[in-house]
Coordinates of N, CA and C in Angstrom, one line a residue:
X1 N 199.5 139.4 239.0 CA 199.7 140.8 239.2 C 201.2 141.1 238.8
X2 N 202.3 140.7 239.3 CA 203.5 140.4 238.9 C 204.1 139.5 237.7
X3 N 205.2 139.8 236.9 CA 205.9 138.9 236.4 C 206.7 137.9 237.3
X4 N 206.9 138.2 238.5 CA 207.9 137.3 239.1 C 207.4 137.0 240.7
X5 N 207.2 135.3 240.2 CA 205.8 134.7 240.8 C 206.7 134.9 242.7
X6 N 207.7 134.8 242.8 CA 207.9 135.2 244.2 C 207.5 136.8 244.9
X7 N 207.2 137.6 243.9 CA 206.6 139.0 244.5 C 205.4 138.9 244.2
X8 N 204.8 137.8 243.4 CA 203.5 137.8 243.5 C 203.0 136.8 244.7
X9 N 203.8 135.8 244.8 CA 203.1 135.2 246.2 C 203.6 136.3 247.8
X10 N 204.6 137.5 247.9 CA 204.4 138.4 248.8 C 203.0 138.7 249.0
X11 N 202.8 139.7 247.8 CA 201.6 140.4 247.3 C 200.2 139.8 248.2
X12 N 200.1 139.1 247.8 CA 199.0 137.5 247.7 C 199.4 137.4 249.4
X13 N 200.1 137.3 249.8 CA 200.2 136.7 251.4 C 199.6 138.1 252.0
X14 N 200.5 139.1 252.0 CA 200.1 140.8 252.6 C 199.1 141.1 252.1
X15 N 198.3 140.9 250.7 CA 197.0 141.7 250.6 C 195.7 140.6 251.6
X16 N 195.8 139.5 251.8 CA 195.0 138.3 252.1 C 194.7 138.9 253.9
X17 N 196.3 138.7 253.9 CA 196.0 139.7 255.8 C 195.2 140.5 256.0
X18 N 196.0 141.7 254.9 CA 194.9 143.2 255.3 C 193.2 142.8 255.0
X19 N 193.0 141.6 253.9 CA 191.8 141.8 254.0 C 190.8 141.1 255.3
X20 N 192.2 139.8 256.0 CA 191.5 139.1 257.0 C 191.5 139.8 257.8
X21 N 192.3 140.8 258.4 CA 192.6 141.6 259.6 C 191.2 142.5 259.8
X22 N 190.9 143.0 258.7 CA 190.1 144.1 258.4 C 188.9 143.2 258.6
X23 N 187.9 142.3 258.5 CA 186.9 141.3 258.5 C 187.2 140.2 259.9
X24 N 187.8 140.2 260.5 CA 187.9 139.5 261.7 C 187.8 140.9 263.0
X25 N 188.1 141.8 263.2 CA 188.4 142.7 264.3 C 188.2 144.0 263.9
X26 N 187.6 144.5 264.9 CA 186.7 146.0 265.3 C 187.7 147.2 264.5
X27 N 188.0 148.0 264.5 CA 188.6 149.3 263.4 C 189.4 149.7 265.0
X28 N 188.9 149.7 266.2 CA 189.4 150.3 267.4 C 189.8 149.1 267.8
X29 N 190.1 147.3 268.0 CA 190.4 146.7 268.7 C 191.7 146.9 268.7
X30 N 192.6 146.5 269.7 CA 194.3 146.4 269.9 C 194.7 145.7 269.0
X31 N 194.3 144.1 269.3 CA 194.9 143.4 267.7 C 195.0 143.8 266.1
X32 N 194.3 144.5 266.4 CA 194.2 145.1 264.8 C 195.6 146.2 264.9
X33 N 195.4 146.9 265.9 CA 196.6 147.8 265.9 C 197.8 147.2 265.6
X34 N 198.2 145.9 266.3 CA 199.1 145.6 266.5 C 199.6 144.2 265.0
X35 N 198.9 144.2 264.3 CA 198.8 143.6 263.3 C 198.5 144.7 262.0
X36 N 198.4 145.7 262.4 CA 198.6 146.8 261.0 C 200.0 147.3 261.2
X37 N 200.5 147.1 262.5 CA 202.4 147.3 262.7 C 203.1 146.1 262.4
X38 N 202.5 145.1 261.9 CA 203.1 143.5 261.5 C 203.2 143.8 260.3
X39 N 201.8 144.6 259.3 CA 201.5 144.6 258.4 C 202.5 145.3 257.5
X40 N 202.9 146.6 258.7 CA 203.8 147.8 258.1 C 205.4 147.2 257.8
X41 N 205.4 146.4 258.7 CA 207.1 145.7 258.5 C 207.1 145.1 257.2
X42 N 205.9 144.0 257.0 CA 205.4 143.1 256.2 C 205.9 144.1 254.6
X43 N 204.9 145.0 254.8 CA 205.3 145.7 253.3 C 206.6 146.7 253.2
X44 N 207.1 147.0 254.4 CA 208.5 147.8 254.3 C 209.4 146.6 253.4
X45 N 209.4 145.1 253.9 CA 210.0 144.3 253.4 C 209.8 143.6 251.6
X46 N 208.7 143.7 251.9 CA 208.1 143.6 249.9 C 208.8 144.8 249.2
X47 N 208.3 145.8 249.8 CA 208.9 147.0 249.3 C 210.2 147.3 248.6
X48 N 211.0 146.5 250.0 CA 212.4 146.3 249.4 C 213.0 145.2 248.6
X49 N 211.8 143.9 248.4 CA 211.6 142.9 247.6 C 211.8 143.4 246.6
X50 N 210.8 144.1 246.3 CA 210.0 144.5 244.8 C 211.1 145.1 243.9
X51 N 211.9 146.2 244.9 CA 212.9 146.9 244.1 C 214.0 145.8 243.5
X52 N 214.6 145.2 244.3 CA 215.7 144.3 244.2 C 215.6 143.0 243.2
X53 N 214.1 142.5 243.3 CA 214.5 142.0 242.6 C 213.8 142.1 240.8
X54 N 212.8 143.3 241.2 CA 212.3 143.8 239.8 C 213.3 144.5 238.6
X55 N 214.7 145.0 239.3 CA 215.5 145.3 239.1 C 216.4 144.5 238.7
X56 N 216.6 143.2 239.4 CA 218.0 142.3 238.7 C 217.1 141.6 237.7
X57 N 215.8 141.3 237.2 CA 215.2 140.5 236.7 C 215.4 141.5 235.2
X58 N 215.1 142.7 235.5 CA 215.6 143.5 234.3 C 217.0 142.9 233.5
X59 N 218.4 143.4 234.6 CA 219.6 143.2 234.2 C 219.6 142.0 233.8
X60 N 219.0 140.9 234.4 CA 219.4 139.6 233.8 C 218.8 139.3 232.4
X61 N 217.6 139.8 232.1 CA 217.6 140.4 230.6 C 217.7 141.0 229.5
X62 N 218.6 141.6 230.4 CA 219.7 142.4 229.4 C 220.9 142.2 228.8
X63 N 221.4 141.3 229.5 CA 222.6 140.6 229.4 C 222.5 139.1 230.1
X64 N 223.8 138.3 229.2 CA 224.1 137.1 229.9 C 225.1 136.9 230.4
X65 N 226.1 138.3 230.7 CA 227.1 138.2 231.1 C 226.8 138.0 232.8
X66 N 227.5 136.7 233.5 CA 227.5 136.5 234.9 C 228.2 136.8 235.8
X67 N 228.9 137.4 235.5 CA 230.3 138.4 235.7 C 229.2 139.9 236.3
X68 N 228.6 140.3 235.5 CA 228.0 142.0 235.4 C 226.7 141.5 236.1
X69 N 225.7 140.6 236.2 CA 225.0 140.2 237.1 C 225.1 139.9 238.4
X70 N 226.2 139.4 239.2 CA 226.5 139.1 239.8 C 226.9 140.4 240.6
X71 N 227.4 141.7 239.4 CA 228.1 142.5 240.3 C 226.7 143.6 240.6
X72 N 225.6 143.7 239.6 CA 224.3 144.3 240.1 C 223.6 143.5 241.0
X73 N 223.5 142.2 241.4 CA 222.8 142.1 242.3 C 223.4 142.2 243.5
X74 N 225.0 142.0 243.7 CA 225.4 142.8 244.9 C 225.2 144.1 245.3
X75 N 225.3 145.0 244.2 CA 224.9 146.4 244.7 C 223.8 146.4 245.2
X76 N 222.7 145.6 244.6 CA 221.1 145.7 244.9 C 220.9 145.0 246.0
X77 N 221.6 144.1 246.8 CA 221.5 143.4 248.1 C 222.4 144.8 249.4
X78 N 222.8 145.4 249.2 CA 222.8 146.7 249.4 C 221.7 147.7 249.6
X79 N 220.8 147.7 249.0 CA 219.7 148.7 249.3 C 218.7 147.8 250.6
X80 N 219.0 148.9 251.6 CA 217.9 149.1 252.8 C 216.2 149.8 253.0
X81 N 215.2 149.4 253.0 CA 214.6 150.5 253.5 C 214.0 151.8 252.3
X82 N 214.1 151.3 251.0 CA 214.3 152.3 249.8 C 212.9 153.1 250.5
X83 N 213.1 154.4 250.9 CA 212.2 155.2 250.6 C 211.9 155.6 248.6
X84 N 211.0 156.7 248.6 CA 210.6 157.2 247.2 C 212.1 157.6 246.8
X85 N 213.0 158.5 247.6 CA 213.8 159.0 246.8 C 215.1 157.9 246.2
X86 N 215.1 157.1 247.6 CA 216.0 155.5 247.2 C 215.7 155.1 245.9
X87 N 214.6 155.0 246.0 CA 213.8 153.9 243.9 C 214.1 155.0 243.1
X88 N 214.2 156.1 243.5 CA 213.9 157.2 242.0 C 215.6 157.1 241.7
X89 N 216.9 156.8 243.3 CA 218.1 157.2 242.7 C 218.8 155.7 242.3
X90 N 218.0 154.6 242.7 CA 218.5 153.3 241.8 C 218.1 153.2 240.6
X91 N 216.9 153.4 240.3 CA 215.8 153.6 238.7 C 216.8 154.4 238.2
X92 N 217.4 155.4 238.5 CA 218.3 156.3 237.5 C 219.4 155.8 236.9
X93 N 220.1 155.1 237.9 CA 221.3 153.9 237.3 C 221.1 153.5 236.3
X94 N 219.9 152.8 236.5 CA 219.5 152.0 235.0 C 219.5 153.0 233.8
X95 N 218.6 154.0 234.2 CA 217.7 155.2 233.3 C 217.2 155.7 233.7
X96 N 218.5 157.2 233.2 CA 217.8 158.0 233.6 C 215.9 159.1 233.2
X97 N 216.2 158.3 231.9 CA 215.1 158.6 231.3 C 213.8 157.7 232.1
X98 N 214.1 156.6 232.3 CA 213.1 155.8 233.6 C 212.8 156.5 234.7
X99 N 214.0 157.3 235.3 CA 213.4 157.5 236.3 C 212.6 158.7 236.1
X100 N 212.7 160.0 235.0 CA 212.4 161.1 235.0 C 210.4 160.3 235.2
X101 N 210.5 160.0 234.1 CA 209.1 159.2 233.7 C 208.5 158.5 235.7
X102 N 209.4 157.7 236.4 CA 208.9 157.1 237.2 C 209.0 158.0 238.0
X103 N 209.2 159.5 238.2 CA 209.2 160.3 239.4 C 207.7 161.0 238.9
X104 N 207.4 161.5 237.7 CA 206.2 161.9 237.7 C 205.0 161.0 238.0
X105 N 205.1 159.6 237.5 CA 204.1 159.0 238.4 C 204.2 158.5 239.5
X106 N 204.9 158.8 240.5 CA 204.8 158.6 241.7 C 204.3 159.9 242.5
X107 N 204.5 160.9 241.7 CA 203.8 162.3 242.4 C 202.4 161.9 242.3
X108 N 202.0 161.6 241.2 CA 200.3 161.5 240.8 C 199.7 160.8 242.3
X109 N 198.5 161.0 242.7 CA 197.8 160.3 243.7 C 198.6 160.1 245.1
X110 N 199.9 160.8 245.5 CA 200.8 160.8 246.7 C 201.4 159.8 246.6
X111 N 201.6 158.7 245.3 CA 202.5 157.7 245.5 C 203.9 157.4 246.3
X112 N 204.1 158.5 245.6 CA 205.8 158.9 246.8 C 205.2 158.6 248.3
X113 N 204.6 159.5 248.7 CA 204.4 159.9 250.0 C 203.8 158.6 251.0
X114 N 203.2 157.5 249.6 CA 203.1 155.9 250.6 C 203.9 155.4 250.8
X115 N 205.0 155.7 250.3 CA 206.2 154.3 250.2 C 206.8 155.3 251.0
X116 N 207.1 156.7 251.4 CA 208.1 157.0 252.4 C 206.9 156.8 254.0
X117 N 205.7 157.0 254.3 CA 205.0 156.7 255.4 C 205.4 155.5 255.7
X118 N 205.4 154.1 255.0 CA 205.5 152.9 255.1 C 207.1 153.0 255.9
X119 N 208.2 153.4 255.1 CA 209.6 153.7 255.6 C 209.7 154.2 257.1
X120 N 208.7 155.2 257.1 CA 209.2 155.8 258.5 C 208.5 155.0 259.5
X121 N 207.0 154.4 259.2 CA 207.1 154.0 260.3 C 207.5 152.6 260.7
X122 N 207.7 152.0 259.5 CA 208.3 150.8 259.8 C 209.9 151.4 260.9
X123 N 210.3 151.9 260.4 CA 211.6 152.9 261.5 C 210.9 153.0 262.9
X124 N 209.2 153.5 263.1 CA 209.4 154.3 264.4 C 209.0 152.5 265.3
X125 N 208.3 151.9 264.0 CA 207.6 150.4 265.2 C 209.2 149.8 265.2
X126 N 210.2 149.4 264.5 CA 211.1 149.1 264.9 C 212.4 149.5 266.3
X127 N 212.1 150.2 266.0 CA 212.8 150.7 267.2 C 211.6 151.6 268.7
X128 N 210.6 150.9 268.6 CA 209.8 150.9 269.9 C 209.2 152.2 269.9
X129 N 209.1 152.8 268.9 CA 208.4 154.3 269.0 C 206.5 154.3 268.6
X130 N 206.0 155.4 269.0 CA 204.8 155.1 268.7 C 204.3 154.8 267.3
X131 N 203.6 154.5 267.0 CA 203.2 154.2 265.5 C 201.7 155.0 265.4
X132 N 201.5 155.8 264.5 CA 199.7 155.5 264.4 C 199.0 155.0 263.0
X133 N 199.9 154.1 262.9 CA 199.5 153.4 261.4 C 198.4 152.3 261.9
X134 N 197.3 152.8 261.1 CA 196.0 151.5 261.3 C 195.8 150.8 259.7
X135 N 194.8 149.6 260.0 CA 194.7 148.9 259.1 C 194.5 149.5 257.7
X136 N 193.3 151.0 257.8 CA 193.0 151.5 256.4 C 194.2 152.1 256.3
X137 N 195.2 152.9 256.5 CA 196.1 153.7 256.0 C 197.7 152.8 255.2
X138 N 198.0 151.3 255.9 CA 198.4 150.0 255.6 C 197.9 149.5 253.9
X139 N 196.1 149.6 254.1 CA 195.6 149.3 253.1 C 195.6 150.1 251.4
X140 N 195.8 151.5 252.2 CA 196.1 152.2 251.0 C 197.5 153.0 250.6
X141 N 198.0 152.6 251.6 CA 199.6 152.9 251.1 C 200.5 151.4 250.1
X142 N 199.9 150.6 250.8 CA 199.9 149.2 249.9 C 199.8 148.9 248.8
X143 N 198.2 149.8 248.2 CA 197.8 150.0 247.0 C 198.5 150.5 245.9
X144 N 199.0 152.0 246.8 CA 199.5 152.7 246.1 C 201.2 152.5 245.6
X145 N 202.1 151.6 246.3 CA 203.3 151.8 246.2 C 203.2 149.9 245.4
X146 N 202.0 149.7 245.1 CA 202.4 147.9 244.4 C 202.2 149.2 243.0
X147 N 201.0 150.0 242.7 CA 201.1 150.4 241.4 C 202.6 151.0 241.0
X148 N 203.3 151.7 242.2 CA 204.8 152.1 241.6 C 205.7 151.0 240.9
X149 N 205.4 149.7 241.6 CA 206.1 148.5 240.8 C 205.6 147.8 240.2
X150 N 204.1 148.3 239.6 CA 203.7 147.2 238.5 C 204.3 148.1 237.2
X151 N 204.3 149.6 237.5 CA 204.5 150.2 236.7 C 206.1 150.6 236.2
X152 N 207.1 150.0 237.2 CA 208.5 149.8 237.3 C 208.4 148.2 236.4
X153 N 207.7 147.3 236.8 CA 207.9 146.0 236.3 C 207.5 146.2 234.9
X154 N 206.5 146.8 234.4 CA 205.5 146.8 233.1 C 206.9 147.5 232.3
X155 N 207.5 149.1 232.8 CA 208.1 149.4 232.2 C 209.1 149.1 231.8
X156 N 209.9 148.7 232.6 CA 211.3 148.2 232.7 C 211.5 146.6 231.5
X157 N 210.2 145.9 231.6 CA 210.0 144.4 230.5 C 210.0 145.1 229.2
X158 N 209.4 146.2 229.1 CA 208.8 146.7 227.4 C 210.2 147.1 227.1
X159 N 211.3 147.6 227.9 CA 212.6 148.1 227.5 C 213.4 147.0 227.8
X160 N 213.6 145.7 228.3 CA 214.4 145.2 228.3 C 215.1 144.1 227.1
X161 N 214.3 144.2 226.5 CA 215.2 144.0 225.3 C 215.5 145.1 224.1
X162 N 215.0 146.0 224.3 CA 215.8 147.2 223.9 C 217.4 147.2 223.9

């Protein structure tokens, strides 16, 4: 699914759950509740995987200078929590022409709107607030926010040696 076999074995670990979680336990049992809030941290954290390092994997393609690497992956060990508007204003750094392009497909099908649900509630289960995130809503916000980085990853390779 990925070029960068560490986001692909995230992927592979988080999609394997949702599918065991969902095939072991009832749609209403507690454990599942409580394991679609494991699930939500799980992809808040890929999330911010995906950006960071789909991003320096670019720059490191672009250059061999280790000097200017060194100083982008520190800015990018910097990013928390990237909601939709986070990706759209790091994507711009790079290109701005990337991001115009990556903000229209993230509107398409509510893509935005998965990756900031995933944001917030990873926020509300972190700090002890209610959640009502269940396994299917986990399952398709998941869906929806790997397509924003296959299509960050796909794009960003075709231009990197540009």
């Amino acid at each position: 699914m990925f070029h960068n076999s560490e986001l692909d074995l995230q992927y592979i670990k988080i999609n394997n759950l949702i599918k065991n979680t969902k095939e072991s336990f009832e749609p209403d049992d507690e454990l599942q509740s409580h394991l679609a809030k494991y699930l939500c941290i799980l992809c808040s954290g890929f999330l911010e995987n995906a950006l960071k390092i789909t991003l320096y994997d670019f720059a490191e393609k672009r250059t061999d200078d280790d000097m200017i690497n060194s100083f982008i992956k520190s800015q990018l060990a910097r990013i928390n929590n990237p909601n939709s508007k986070k990706i759209r204003e790091t994507t711009k750094i790079f290109s701005s022409d990337f991001e115009e392009n990556l903000n229209s497909f993230m509107q398409e099908n509510d893509k935005s709107s998965a990756i900031n649900y995933i944001i917030k509630d990873r926020h509300k289960i972190a700090h002890g607030k209610d959640s009502d995130i269940t396994i299917r809503k986990i399952e398709n916000y998941f869906k929806k926010f790997v397509e924003v980085f296959v299509y960050i990853e796909q794009d960003l390779l075709k231009n990197a040696s540009a």
